[in-house]
Short mmCIF file of C-alpha atoms in Angstrom, two decimals:
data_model
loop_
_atom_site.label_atom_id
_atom_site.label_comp_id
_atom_site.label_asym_id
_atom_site.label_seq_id
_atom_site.Cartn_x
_atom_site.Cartn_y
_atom_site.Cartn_z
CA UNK Z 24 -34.24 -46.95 51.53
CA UNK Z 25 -30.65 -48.63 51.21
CA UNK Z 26 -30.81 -52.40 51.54
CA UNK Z 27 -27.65 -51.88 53.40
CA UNK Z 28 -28.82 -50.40 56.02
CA UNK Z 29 -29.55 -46.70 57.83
CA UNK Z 30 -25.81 -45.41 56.88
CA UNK Z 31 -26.46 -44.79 52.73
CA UNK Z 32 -29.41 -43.56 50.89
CA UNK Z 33 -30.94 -44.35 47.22
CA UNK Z 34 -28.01 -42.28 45.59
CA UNK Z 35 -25.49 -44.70 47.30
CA UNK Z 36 -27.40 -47.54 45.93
CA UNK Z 37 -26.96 -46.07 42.83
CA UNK Z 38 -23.36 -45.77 42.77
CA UNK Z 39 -23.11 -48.96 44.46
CA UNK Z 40 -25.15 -50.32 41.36
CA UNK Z 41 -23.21 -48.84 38.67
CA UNK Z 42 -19.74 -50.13 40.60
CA UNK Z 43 -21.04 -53.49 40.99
CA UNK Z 44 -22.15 -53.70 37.18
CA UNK Z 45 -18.67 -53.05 35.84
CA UNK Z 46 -17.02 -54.57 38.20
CA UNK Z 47 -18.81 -58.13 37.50
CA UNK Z 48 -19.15 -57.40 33.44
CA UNK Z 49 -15.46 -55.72 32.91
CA UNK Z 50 -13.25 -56.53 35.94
CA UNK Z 51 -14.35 -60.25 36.65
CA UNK Z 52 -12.98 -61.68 33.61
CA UNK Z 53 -9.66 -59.75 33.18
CA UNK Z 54 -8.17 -60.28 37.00
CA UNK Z 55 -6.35 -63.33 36.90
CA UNK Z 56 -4.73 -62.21 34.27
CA UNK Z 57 -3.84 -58.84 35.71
CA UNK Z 58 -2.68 -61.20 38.50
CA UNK Z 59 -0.28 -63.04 36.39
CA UNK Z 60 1.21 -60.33 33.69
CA UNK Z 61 1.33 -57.53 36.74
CA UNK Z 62 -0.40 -55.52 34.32
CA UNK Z 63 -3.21 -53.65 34.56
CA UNK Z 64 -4.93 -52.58 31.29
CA UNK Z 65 -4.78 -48.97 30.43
CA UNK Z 66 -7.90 -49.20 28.35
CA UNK Z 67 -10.12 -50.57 31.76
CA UNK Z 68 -8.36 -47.33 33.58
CA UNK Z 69 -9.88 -44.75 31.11
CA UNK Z 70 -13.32 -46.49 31.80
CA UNK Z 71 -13.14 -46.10 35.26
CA UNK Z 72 -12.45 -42.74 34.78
CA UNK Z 73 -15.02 -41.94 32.36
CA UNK Z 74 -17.47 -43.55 34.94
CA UNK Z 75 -15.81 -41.33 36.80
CA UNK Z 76 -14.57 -43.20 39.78
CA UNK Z 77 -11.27 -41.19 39.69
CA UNK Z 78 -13.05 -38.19 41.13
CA UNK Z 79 -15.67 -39.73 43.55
CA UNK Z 80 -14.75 -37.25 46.41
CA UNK Z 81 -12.52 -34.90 44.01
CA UNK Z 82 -14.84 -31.11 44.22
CA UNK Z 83 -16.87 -30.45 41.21
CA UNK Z 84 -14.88 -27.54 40.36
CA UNK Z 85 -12.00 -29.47 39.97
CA UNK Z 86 -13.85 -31.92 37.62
CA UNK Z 87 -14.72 -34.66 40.23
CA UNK Z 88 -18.35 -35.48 41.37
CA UNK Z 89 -18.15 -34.24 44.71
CA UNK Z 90 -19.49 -37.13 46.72
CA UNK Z 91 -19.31 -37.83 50.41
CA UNK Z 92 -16.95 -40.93 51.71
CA UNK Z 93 -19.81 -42.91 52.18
CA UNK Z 94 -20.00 -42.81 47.78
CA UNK Z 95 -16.52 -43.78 48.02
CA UNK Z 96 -16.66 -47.01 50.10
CA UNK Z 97 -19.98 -48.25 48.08
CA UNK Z 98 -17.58 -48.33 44.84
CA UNK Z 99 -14.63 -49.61 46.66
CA UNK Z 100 -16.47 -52.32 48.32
CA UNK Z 101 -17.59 -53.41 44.53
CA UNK Z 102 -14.72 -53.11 42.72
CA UNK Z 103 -12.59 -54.79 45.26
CA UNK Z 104 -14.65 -57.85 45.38
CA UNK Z 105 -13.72 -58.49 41.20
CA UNK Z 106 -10.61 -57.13 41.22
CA UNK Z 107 -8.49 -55.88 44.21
CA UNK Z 108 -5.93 -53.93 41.82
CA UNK Z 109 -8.89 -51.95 40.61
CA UNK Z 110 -10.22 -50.90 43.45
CA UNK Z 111 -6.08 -49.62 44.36
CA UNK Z 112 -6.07 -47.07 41.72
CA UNK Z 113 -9.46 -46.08 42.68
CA UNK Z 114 -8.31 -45.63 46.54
CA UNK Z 115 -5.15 -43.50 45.12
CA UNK Z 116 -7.11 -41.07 43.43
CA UNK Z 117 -9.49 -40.77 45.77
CA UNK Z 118 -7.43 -40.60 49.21
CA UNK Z 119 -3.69 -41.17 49.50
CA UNK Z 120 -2.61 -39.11 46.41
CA UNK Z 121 -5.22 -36.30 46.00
CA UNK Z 122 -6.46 -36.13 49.92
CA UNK Z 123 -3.09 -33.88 50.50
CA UNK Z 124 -4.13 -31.31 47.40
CA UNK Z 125 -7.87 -31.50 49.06
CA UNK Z 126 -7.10 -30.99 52.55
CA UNK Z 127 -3.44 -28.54 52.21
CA UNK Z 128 -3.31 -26.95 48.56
CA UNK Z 129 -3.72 -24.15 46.46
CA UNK Z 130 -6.46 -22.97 44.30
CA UNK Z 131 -3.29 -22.85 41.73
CA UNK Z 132 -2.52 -26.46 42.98
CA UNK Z 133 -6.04 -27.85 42.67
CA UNK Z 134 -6.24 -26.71 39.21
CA UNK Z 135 -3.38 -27.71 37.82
CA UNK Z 136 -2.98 -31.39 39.53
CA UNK Z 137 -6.83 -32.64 40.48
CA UNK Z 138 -8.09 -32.71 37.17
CA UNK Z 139 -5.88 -34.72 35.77
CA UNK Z 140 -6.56 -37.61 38.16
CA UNK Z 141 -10.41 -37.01 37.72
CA UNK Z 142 -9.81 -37.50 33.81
CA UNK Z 143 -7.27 -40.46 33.91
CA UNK Z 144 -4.39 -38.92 31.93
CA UNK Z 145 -2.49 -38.15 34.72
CA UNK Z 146 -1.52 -40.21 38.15
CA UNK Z 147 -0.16 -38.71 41.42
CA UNK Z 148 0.97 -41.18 44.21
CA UNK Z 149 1.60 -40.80 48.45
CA UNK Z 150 5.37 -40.72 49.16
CA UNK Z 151 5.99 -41.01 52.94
CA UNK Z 152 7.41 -44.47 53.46
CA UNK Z 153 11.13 -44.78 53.28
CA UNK Z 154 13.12 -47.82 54.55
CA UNK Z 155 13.90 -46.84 58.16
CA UNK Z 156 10.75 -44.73 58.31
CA UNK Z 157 7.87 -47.15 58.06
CA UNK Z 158 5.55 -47.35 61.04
CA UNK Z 159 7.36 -44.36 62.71
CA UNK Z 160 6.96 -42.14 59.79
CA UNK Z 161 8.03 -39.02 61.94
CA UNK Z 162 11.40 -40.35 61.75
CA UNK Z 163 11.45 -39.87 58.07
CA UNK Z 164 15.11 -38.69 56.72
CA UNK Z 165 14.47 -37.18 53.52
CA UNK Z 166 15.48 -33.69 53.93
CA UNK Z 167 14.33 -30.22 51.73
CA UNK Z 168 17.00 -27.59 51.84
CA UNK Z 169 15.80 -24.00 51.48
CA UNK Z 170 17.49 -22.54 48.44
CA UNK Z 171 16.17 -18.95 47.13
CA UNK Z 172 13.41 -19.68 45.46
CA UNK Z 173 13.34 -23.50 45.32
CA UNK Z 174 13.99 -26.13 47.88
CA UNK Z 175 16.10 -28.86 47.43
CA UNK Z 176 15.38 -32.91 47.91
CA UNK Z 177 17.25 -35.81 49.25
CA UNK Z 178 16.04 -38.76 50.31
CA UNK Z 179 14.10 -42.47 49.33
CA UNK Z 180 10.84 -43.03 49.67
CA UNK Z 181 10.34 -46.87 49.43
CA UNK Z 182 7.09 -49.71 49.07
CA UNK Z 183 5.42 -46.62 47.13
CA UNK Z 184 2.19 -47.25 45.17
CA UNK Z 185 2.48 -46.54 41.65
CA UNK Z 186 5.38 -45.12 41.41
CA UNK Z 187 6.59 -46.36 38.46
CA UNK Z 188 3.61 -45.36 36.16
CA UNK Z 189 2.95 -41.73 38.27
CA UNK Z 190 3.59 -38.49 36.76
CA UNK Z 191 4.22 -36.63 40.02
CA UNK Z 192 4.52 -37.20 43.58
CA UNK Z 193 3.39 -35.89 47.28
CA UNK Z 194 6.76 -36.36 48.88
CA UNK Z 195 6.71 -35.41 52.68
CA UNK Z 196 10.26 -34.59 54.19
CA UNK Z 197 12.15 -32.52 56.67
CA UNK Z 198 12.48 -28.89 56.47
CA UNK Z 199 13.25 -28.91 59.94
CA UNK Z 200 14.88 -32.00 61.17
CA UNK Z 201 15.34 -30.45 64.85
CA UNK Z 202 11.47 -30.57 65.56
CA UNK Z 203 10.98 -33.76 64.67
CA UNK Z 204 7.30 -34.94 63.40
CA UNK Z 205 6.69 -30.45 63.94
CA UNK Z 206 9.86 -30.54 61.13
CA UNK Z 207 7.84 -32.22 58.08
CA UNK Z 208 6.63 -30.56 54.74
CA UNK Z 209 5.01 -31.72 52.04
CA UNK Z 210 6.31 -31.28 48.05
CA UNK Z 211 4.42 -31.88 45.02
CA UNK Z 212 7.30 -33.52 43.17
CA UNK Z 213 6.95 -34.10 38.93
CA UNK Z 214 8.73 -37.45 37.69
CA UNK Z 215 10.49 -35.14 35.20
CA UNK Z 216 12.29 -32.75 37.50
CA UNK Z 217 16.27 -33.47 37.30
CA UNK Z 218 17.14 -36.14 40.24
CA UNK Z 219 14.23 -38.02 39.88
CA UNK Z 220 13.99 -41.73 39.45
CA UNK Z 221 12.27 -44.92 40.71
CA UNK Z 222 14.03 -47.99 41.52
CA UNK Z 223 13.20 -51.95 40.78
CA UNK Z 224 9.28 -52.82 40.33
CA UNK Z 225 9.22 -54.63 44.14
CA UNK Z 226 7.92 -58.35 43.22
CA UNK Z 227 4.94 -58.57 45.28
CA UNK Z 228 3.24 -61.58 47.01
CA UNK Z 229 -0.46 -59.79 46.33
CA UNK Z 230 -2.55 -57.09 44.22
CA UNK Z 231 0.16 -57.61 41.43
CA UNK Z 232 -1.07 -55.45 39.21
CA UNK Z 233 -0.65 -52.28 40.64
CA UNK Z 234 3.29 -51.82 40.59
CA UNK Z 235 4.96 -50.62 43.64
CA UNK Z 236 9.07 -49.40 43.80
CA UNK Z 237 11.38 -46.98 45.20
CA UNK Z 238 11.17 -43.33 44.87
CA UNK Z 239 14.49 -42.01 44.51
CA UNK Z 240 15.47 -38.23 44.70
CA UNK Z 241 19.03 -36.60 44.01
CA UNK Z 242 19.15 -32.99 44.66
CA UNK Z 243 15.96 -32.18 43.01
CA UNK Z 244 14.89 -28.81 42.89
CA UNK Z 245 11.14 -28.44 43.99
CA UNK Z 246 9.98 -24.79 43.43
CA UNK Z 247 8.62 -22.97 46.18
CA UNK Z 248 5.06 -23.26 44.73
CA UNK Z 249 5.31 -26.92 44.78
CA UNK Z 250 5.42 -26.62 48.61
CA UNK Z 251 1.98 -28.46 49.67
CA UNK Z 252 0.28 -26.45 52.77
CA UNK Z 253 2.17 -24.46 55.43
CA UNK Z 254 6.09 -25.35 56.26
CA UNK Z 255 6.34 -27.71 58.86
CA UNK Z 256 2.97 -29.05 58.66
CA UNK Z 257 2.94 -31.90 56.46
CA UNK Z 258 3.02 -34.43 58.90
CA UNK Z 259 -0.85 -33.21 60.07
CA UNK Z 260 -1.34 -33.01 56.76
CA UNK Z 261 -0.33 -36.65 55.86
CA UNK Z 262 -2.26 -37.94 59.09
CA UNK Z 263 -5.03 -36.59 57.91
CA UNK Z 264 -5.09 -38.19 54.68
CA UNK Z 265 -4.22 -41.67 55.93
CA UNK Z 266 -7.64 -41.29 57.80
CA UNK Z 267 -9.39 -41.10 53.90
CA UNK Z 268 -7.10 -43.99 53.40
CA UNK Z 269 -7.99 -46.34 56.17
CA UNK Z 270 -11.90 -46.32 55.22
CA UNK Z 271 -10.99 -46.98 52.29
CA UNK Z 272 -8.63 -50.14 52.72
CA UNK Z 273 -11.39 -51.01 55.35
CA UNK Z 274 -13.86 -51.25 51.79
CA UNK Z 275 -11.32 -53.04 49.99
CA UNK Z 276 -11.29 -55.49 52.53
CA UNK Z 277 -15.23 -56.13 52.95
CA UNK Z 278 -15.56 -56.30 49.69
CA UNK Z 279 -12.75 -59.16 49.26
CA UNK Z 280 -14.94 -60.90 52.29
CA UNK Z 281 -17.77 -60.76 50.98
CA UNK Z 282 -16.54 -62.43 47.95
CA UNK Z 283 -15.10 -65.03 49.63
CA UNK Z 284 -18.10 -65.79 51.48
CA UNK Z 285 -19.92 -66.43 48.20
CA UNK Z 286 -17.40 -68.16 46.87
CA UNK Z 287 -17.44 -70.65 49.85
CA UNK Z 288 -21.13 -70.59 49.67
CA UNK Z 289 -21.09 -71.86 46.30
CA UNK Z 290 -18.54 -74.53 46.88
CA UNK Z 291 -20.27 -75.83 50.11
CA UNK Z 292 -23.33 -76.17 47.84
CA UNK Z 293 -22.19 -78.11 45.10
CA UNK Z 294 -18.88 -79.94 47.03
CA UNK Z 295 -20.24 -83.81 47.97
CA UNK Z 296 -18.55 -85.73 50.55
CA UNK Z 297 -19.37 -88.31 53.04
CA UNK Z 298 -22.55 -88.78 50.85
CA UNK Z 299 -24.23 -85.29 51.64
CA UNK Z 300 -23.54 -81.45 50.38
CA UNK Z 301 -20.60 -80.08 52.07
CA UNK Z 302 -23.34 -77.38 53.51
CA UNK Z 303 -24.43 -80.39 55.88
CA UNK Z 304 -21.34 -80.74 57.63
CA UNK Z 305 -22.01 -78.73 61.21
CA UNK Z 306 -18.16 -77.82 61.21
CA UNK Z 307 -18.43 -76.32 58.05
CA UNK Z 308 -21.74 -74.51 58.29
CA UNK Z 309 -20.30 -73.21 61.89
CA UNK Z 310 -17.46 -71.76 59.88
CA UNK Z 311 -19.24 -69.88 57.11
CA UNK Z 312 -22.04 -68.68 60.34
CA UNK Z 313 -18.79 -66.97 62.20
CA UNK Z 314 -17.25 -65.55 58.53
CA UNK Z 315 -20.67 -64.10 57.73
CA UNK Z 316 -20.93 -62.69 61.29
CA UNK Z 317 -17.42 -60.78 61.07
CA UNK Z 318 -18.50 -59.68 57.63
CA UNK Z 319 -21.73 -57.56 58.39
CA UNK Z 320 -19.46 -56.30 62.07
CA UNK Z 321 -16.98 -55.06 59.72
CA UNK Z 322 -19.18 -53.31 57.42
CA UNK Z 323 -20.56 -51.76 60.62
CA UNK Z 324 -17.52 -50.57 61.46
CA UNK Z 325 -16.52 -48.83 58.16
CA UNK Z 326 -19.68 -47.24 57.34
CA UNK Z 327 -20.12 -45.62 60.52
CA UNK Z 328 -16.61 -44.43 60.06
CA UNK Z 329 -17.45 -43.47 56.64
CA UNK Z 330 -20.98 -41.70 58.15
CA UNK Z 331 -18.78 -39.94 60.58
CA UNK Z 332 -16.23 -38.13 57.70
CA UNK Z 333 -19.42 -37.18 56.07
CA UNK Z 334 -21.30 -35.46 59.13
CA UNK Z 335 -18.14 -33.25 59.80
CA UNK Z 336 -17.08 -35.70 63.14
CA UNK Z 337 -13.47 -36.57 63.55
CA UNK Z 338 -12.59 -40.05 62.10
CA UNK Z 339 -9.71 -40.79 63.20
CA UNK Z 340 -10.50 -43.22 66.01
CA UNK Z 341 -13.32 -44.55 63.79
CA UNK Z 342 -11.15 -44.84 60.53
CA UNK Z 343 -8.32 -46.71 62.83
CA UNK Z 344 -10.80 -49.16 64.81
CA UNK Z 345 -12.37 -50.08 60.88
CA UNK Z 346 -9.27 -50.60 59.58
CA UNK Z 347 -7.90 -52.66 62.42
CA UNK Z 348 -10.84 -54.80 62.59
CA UNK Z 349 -11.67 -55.47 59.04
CA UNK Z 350 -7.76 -56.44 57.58
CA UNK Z 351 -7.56 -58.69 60.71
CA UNK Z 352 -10.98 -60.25 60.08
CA UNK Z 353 -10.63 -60.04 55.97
CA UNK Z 354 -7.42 -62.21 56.43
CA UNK Z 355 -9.05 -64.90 58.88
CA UNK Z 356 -12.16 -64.74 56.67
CA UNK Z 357 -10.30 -65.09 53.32
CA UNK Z 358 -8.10 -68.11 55.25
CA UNK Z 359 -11.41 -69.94 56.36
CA UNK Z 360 -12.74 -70.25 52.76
CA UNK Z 361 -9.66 -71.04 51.30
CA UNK Z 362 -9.47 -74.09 54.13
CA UNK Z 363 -13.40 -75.19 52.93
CA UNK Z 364 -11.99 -75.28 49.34
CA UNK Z 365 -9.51 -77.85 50.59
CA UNK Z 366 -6.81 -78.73 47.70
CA UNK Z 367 -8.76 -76.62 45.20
CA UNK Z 368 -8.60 -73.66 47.44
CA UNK Z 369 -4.26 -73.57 47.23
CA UNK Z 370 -4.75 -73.96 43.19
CA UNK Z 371 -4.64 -70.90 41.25
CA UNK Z 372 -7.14 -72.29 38.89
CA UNK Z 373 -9.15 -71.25 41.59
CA UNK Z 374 -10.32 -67.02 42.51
CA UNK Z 375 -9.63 -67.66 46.34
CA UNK Z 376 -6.03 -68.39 46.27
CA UNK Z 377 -5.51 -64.82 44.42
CA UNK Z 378 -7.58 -63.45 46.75
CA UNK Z 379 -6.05 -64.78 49.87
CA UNK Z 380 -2.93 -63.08 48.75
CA UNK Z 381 -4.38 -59.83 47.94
CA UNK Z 382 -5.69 -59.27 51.24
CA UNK Z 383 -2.77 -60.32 53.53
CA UNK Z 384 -0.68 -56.33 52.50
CA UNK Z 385 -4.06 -54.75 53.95
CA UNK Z 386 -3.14 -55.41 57.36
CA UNK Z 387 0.49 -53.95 56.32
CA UNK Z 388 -0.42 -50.80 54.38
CA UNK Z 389 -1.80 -47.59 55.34
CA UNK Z 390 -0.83 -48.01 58.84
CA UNK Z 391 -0.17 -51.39 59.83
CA UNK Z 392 -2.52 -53.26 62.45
CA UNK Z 393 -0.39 -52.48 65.20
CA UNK Z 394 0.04 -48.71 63.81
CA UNK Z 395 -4.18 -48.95 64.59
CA UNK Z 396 -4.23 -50.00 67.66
CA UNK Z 397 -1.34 -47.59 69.09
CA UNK Z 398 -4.10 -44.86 67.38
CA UNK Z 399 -6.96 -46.31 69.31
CA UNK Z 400 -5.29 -46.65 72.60
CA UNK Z 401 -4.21 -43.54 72.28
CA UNK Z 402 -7.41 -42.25 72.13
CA UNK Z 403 -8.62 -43.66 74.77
CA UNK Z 404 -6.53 -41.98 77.24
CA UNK Z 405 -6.74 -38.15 75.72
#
């Protein structure tokens, strides 16, 4: 049985081990200095590939493993709590990127552009955002004009993930701009079709390594097979994937708790002051007592979201109510142990301070907290 509890089995522990060993013996020691050259090694991405991490819920036939979302969070979880960055490219290939091809595409479409993700030689990123489209994404303005046997794309996608390094893109955008949210398609988009181009690296307060820009597109001509899923339904089809997404960021964020719990642990152990262990100071010990306590809620949270994808439920209100809670609590949590490091805790000799910076976009991303709780209101009143 799982030592985490009813929600996973021995093969979870499993991938849970394996995730946890490389994260600890490769990511550990190279993620301050992702942090500080914004660079993340391309050697460390073809591991995680070959351990096969790209394809954790990709379908065997496409050359992924096939595993259920509760697989996915026991990796994220790991990875995020050595190296946030890491655990970014792993919730890309797994969710926001492929999760479109998955849920909308081709037989044609999932051969040619899931393997590739699987493998590691090729990267695909989520292009919905654009600059007056953020939270309200059904406002979108990039348009696709039907032309013969292509359509054609204007628009700019903005704040998208990986951009810069991706070799093609799920670009969602009006074929319709009368209907509204009932107006949006999705495009597989290649960076090498004419009219493409990315703008500025954005410099980013957190999660530095993975780069982030503008997705800029000038009367580029998609072919009609690039069309993801039926006309006019993209926008289901990009709700759908941001549920994938949200369990996912909800992993990302326990596992950057439960890091800074042990971190804070350790410090409270070994910190003297006033003559005694920082671990004897009531105030403190109160502190760590209510981080631990939003830790183990929040894992609660996610894997019965996680347990309710896998058992064929609909996780949307689960997915939004674990993401909500666990950015929100990562970001108090992550702020408490930063405050029981004292000076040490704002230096960025020290893991925390990265840390704290990584987590504050995960309230922000994916649907912001306030995106969540319009979701969850929402569906309370169907």
């Amino acid at each position: 049985m799982s030592n985490y509890g009813a929600f996973f089995t021995e093969d979870h522990d499993d991938i849970r081990a394996l995730a946890k060993e490389f994260a600890e013996g490769t990511l550990a020691p190279i993620a301050e200095e992702v942090d500080k050259t914004e660079h993340f090694p391309e050697e460390v991405y073809q591991q995680m590939a070959e351990l096969g991490f790209f394809g954790l819920k990709i379908p065997e036939e496409y050359g992924g493993l096939g595993l259920d979302a509760r697989s996915y969070v026991c990796v994220m979880e790991e990875i995020a709590k050595k190296c946030a960055v890491a655990s970014v490219f792993i919730s890309s290939a797994n969710s926001l990127s492929t999760a479109p091809i998955v849920i909308g595409g081709t037989d044609e479409q999932k051969e040619k552009f899931l393997p590739g993700v699987v493998d590691g030689s090729e990267k695909l990123t989520f292009a919905l955002t654009e600059p007056g489209a953020g939270s309200d994404a059904a406002s979108l303005k990039t348009t696709a004009v039907d032309d013969g046997d292509a359509f054609i794309l204007n628009g700019t996608k903005c704040f998208i993930t990986l951009a810069p390094i991706a070799d093609h893109h799920i670009v969602y955008a009006k074929t319709a701009p009368e209907k509204g949210a009932k107006g949006i398609s999705a495009f597989i988009v290649s960076k090498d079709m004419p009219g493409v181009s990315c703008g500025k690296n954005e410099e980013k307060m957190g999660q530095r390594g993975a780069p982030v820009s503008e997705l800029i597109l000038q009367d580029v001509r998609v072919p009609k097979d690039r069309l993801l899923g039926e006309i006019n339904m993209g926008f289901i089809n990009a709700m759908k994937t941001l549920s994938v997404g949200r369990i996912g960021v909800s992993a990302m964020c326990i596992g950057m708790m439960a890091e800074a719990i042990e971190l804070a642990v350790e410090h409270m152990k070994n910190r003297v002051q006033f003559g005694k262990p920082l671990y004897k100071n009531q105030a403190l010990s109160f502190m760590i007592a209510d981080m631990q306590t939003k830790l183990n809620a929040a894992r609660g949270l996610c894997y019965n979201a996680a347990w309710q994808m896998d058992n064929g439920m609909d996780p949307t209100m689960a997915a939004s109510m674990s993401k909500y809670f666990c950015a929100e609590n990562a970001i108090d949590v992550i702020n408490k142990a930063l405050q029981i490091f004292g000076g040490y805790g704002y230096s960025k000799e020290y893991a925390i301070e990265r840390i704290y910076r990584d987590v504050r976009i995960c309230a922000i991303y994916e649907g912001s907290s306030q995106v969540q709780q319009i979701v969850i209101g929402n569906g309370m009143f169907r």
